[in-house]
Amino acid sequence: CPEEYAEAQQDCPAHDPKCACHGPIMTKGMVGWAGGGTGTDFFINTYEKPAKFWGNQHTVWGQITDDESLALITKIFEKPVTAKGDMHYLDS
């Protein structure tokens, strides 16, 4: 675990007791891995400010950096969704 994350306090699940070691604080456009209870998922961070509330618990494996792609992602978030618990799914 990188030294700057060693003291991070996270609510780590039993299957991943060192979740604070996964990656940097996510910023807009970063693509992260979230291994929840239903399987592996990925997500794209769209917050304008760094997502400090997530801590370092998500593995960052990519980043969208060009304005055209970020604009497309913003349009996707304007589509209708159905909420299921804390998650939102695009309507078909």
C-alpha positions in Angstrom: 0.0 0.0 0.0 1.4 3.4 -0.9 2.5 5.3 2.2 0.0 8.1 1.7 -2.9 5.6 1.9 -1.5 3.5 4.7 -3.5 5.3 7.4 -6.7 5.7 5.5 -9.7 4.6 7.4 -12.2 2.8 5.2 -15.3 0.7 5.8 -13.7 -2.3 4.0 -15.7 -5.4 3.3 -14.6 -8.7 4.7 -13.4 -10.0 1.3 -11.2 -6.9 0.9 -9.8 -5.8 4.2 -7.2 -3.5 2.7 -9.6 -1.6 0.4 -7.9 1.7 1.3 -5.0 0.7 -0.9 -6.7 0.5 -4.3 -6.1 3.9 -5.9 -6.1 7.6 -5.9 -8.9 9.9 -4.9 -11.0 9.8 -8.1 -11.5 12.9 -10.2 -13.8 13.6 -13.1 -13.4 11.2 -16.0 -11.6 8.4 -14.0 -12.9 4.9 -14.6 -13.1 2.8 -11.5 -13.7 -0.8 -10.6 -16.3 -1.6 -8.0 -16.5 -5.2 -6.9 -19.8 -5.2 -5.1 -21.8 -8.1 -3.8 -23.5 -8.8 -7.2 -20.3 -9.0 -9.2 -17.8 -6.7 -10.7 -18.9 -3.4 -12.2 -17.2 -0.3 -13.5 -18.2 3.3 -13.3 -17.1 6.7 -14.6 -16.7 9.4 -12.0 -18.6 12.5 -13.2 -18.3 14.7 -10.0 -16.8 18.1 -10.7 -14.7 18.0 -7.5 -12.5 15.1 -6.3 -14.6 12.3 -4.8 -12.9 12.3 -1.4 -16.0 10.7 0.2 -15.0 7.4 -1.6 -11.6 7.5 -0.2 -9.2 5.2 -2.0 -11.5 2.2 -2.1 -11.9 1.9 -5.9 -9.2 0.7 -8.4 -8.8 3.2 -11.2 -8.0 1.5 -14.5 -8.7 4.3 -17.0 -9.5 7.9 -17.5 -11.5 9.8 -20.0 -9.7 13.0 -20.8 -11.1 14.6 -24.0 -14.0 17.0 -23.9 -16.0 15.3 -26.6 -16.1 12.0 -24.7 -17.0 13.7 -21.4 -19.8 15.6 -23.1 -21.2 12.3 -24.4 -21.1 10.8 -20.8 -23.0 13.9 -19.6 -25.7 13.3 -22.2 -26.0 9.7 -21.1 -26.6 10.9 -17.5 -29.6 13.0 -18.8 -31.4 9.8 -20.0 -34.3 8.3 -17.9 -33.2 5.9 -15.1 -34.8 3.5 -12.7 -33.5 3.6 -9.1 -32.8 0.3 -7.3 -31.4 0.9 -3.9 -28.4 3.1 -4.1 -27.9 2.3 -7.8 -29.5 3.9 -10.9 -30.0 2.0 -14.1 -30.6 3.4 -17.6 -34.1 2.6 -18.8 -34.1 0.7 -22.1 
